[in-house]
Coordinates of C-alpha atoms in Angstrom, one line a residue:
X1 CA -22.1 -14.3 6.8
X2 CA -21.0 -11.0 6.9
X3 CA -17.6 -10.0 8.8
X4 CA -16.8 -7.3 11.1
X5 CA -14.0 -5.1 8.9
X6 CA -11.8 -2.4 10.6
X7 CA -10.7 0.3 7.8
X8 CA -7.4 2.6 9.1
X9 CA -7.1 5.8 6.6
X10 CA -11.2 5.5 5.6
X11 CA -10.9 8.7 4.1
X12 CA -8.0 8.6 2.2
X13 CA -8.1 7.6 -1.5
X14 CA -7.9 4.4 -0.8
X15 CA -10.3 3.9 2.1
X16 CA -13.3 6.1 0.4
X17 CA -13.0 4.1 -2.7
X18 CA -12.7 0.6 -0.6
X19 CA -15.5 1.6 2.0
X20 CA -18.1 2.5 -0.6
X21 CA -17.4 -0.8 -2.8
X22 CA -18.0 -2.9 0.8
X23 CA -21.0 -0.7 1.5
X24 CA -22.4 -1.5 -1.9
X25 CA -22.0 -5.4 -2.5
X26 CA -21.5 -6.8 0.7
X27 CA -23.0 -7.0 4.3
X28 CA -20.0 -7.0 6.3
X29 CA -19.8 -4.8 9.3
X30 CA -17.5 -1.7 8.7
X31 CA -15.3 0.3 11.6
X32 CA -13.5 3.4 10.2
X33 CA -10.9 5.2 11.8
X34 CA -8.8 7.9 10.3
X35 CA -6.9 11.2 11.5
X36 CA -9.9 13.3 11.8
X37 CA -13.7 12.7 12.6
X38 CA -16.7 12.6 9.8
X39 CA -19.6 11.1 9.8
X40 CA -19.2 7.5 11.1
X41 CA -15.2 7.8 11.0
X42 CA -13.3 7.9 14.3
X43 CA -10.6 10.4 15.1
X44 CA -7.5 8.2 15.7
X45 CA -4.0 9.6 15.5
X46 CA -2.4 6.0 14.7
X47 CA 1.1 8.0 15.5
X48 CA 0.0 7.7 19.8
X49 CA -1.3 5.0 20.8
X50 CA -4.5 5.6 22.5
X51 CA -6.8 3.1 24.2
X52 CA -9.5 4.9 22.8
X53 CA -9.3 4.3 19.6
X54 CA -7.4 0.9 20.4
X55 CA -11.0 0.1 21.5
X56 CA -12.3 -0.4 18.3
X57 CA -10.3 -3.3 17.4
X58 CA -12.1 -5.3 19.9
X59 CA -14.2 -8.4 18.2
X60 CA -12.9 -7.4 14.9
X61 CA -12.0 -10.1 11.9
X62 CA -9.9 -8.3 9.5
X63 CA -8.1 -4.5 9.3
X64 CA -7.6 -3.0 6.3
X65 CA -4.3 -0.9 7.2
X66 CA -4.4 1.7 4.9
X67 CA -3.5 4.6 7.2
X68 CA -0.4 6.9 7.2
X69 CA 1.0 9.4 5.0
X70 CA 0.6 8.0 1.0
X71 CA 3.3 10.8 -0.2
X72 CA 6.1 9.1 -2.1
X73 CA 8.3 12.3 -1.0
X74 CA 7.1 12.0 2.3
X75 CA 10.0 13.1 5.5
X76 CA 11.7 11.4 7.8
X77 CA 9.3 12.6 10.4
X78 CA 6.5 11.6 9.1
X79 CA 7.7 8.7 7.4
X80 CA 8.8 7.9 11.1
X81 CA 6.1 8.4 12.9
X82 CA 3.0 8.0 10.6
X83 CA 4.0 4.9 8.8
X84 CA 6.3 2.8 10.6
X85 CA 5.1 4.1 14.0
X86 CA 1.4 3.8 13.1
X87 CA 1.6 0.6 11.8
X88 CA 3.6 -1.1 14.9
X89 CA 0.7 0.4 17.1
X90 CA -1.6 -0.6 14.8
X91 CA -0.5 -4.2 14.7
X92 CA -0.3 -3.8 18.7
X93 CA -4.0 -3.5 18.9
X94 CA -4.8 -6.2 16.4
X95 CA -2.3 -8.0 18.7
X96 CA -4.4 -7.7 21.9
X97 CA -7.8 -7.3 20.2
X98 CA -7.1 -11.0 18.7
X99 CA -7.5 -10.0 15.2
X100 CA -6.6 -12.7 12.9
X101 CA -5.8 -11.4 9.8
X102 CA -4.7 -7.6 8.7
X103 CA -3.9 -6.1 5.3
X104 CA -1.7 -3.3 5.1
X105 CA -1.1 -0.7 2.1
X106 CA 2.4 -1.5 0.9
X107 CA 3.8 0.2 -1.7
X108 CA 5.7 -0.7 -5.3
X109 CA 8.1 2.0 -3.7
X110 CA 9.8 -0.8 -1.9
X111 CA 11.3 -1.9 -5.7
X112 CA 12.1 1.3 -7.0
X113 CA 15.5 0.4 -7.7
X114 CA 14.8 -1.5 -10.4
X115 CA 12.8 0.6 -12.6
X116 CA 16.1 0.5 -15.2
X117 CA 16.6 -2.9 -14.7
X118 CA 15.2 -6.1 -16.7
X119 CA 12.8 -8.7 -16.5
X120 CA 9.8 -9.6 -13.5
X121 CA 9.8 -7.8 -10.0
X122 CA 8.8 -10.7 -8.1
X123 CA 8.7 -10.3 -4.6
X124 CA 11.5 -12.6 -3.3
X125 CA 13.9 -10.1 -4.7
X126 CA 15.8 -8.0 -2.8
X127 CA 14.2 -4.8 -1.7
X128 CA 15.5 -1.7 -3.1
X129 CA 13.4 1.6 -1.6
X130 CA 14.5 4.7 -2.6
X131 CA 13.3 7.1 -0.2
X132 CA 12.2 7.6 3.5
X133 CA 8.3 6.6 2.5
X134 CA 9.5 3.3 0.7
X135 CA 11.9 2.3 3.4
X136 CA 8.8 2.8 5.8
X137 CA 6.8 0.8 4.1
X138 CA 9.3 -2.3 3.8
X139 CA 9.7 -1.6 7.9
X140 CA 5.8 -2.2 7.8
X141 CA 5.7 -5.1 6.1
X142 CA 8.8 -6.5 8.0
X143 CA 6.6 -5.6 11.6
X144 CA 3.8 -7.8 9.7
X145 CA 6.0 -10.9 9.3
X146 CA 6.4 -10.4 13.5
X147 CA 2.8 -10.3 13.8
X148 CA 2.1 -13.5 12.2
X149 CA 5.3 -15.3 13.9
X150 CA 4.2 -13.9 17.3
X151 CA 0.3 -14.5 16.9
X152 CA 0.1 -17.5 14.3
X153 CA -2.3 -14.9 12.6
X154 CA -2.3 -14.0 8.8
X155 CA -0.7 -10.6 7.2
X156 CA -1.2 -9.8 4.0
X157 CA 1.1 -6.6 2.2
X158 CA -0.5 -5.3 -1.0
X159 CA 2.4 -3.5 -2.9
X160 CA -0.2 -1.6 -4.6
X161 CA 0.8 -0.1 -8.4
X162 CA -0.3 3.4 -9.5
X163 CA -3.3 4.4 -7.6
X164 CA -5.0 7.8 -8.2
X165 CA -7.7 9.7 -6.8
X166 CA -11.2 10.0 -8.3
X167 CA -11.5 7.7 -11.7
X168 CA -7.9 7.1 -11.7
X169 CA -8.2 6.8 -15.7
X170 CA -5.1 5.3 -16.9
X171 CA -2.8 7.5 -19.8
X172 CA 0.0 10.4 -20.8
X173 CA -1.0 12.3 -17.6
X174 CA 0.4 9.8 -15.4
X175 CA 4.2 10.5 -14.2
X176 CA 7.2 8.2 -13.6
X177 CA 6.8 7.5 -17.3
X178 CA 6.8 4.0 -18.9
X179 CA 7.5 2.7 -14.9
X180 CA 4.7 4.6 -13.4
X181 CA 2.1 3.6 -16.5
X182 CA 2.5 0.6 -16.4
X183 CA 1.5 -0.3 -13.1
X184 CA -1.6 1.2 -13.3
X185 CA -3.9 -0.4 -10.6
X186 CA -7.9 0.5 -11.4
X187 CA -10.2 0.9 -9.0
X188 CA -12.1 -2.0 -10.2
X189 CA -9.3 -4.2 -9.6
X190 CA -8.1 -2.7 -6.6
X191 CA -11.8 -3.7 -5.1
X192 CA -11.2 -7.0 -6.6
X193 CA -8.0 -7.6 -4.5
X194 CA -9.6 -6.4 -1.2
X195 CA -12.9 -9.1 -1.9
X196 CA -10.5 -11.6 -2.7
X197 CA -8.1 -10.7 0.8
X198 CA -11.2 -11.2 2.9
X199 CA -12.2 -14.7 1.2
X200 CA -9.2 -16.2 0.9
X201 CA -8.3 -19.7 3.1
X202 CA -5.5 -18.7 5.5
X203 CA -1.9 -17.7 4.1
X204 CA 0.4 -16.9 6.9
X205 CA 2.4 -13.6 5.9
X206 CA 3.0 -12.8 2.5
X207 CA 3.3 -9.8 0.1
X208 CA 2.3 -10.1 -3.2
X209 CA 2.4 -7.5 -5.6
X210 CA -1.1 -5.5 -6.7
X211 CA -1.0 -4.2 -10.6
X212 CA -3.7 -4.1 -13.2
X213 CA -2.9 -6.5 -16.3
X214 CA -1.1 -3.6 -18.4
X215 CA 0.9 -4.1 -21.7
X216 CA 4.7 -4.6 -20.7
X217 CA 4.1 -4.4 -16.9
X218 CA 7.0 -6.1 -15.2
X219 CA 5.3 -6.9 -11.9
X220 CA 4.9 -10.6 -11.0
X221 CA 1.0 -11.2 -10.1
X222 CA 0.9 -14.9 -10.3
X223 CA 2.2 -15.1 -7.0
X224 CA -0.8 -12.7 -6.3
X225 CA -3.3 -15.2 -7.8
X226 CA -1.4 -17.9 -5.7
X227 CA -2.0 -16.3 -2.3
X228 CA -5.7 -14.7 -2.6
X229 CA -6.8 -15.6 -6.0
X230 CA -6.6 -12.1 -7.7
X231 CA -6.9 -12.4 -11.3
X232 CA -6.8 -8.5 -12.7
X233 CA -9.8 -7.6 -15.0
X234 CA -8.6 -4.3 -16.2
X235 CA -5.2 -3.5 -18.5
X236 CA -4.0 -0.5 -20.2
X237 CA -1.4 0.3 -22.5
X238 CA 1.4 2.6 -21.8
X239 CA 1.8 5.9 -24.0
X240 CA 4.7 6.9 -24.5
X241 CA 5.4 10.6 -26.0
X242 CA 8.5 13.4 -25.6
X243 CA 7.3 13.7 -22.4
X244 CA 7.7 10.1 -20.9
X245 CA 10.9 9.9 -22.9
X246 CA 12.7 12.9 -21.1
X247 CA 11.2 11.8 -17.9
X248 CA 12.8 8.6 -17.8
X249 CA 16.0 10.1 -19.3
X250 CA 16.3 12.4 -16.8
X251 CA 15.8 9.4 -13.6
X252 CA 18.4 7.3 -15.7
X253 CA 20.9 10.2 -15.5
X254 CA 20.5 11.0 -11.9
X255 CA 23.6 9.5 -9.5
X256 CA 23.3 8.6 -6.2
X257 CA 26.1 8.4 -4.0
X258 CA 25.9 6.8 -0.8
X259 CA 25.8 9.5 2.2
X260 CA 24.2 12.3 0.2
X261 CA 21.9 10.1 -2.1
X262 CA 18.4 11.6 0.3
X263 CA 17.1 14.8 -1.1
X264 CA 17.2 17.8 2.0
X265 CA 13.7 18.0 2.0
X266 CA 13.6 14.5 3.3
X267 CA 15.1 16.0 6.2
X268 CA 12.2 18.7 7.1
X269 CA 11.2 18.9 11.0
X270 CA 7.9 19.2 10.1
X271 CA 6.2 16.1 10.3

């Protein structure tokens, strides 16, 4: 029996791709919001809360929390308002609406620390964000562990991998070099993960950590299969040229100093 499935951020990269896979192979019951109206989206500025498009939350199962601004070099403003301010008012109406379970669009950000390091990023290590989008994703997922204390409902954080637009093919194109290769996410798998999110038996909170199955990928996903039951069906292999070589040179080179270690443009009014 089909479920009725609330989508934040429906067009967005994510949403399209997600909304069209649920249209195709199931018959569960789709809401859309996002920023601006189109077709059978809802306008809904997720930064002000608004009973009007509060409304929609009513008599739903799940939200798919993919809203908010996706830039890695995203400000402070936004950062602010769009992504930790969305997703507290987002929670909100799940909140009053009931809503038993919601899966929000984490990021990998929230480990970027330890791209030089060694060994698995599991996700009972310390965070290490980098930047005002990473540190507003951990705030999101942190608001999520509230959620489920407060309502006994479950929240699920996908730190999702590399995600690109369109056929998000995997290769040399890609940047962050070896890091940002290998944790490719495909579309195919990405699908997989949200299937599996809406079948799984109840979890509580959790986060778990959303890669495809690529060739010297440090992410920990058996903690993934644990919680949902993901089990990637795509891999690639990294390649790595001049190119990918200089790139991570250069990251390993750069110092950061406490105090002055946020670039100014993180600082921009605009939001």
């Amino acid at each position: 029996m089909g479920k009725t499935i609330l989508i934040t951020g429906a067009a967005g990269n994510i949403g399209v791709k997600i909304t069209a896979h649920l249209r195709l192979t199931s018959d569960h019951k789709l809401r859309l919001l996002d920023r601006r109206a189109s077709g059978d989206i809802v306008a809904a500025d997720l930064g002000s809360w608004d009973p009007e498009w509060a409304r929609h939350f009513a008599g739903v199962d799940i939200v798919f929390h993919f809203a908010g601004n996706p830039n890695g070099n995203a400000n402070w403003a936004s950062a602010k308002r769009d992504n930790i301010g969305g997703t507290l008012r987002v929670l909100r109406a799940a909140r009053e609406a009931n809503v038993r379970r919601v899966i929000f669009a984490s990021t990998n950000q929230t480990m970027l620390g330890y791209r030089f390091a060694t060994g698995p990023v599991t996700v009972d290590m310390p965070p290490a964000p980098l930047s005002p989008y990473g540190i507003s994703k951990l705030a999101g997922e942190e608001a999520g562990r509230a959620f489920t204390e407060e309502t006994g409902g479950d929240f699920l954080a996908l730190r999702i991998g590399y995600f690109q637009p369109g056929e998000n093919r995997p290769g040399a194109h890609m940047e962050i070099g070896e890091w940002g290769q290998s944790m490719w996410l495909s579309n195919r798998d990405m699908n997989q993960a949200v299937d599996k999110a809406i079948a799984a038996p109840p979890f509580g909170f959790a986060v778990v950590n959303l890669v495809s199955n690529n060739a010297g990928m440090r992410w920990d996903i058996e903690h993934t299969r644990e919680v949902i039951g993901y089990v990637p069906l795509d891999a690639a292999t990294p390649v790595i040229a001049d190119k990918q070589r200089e790139d991570d040179r250069i990251a390993r080179a750069r110092t950061i100093a406490p105090g002055d270690w946020f670039d100014e443009r993180f600082f921009s009014v605009d939001p």
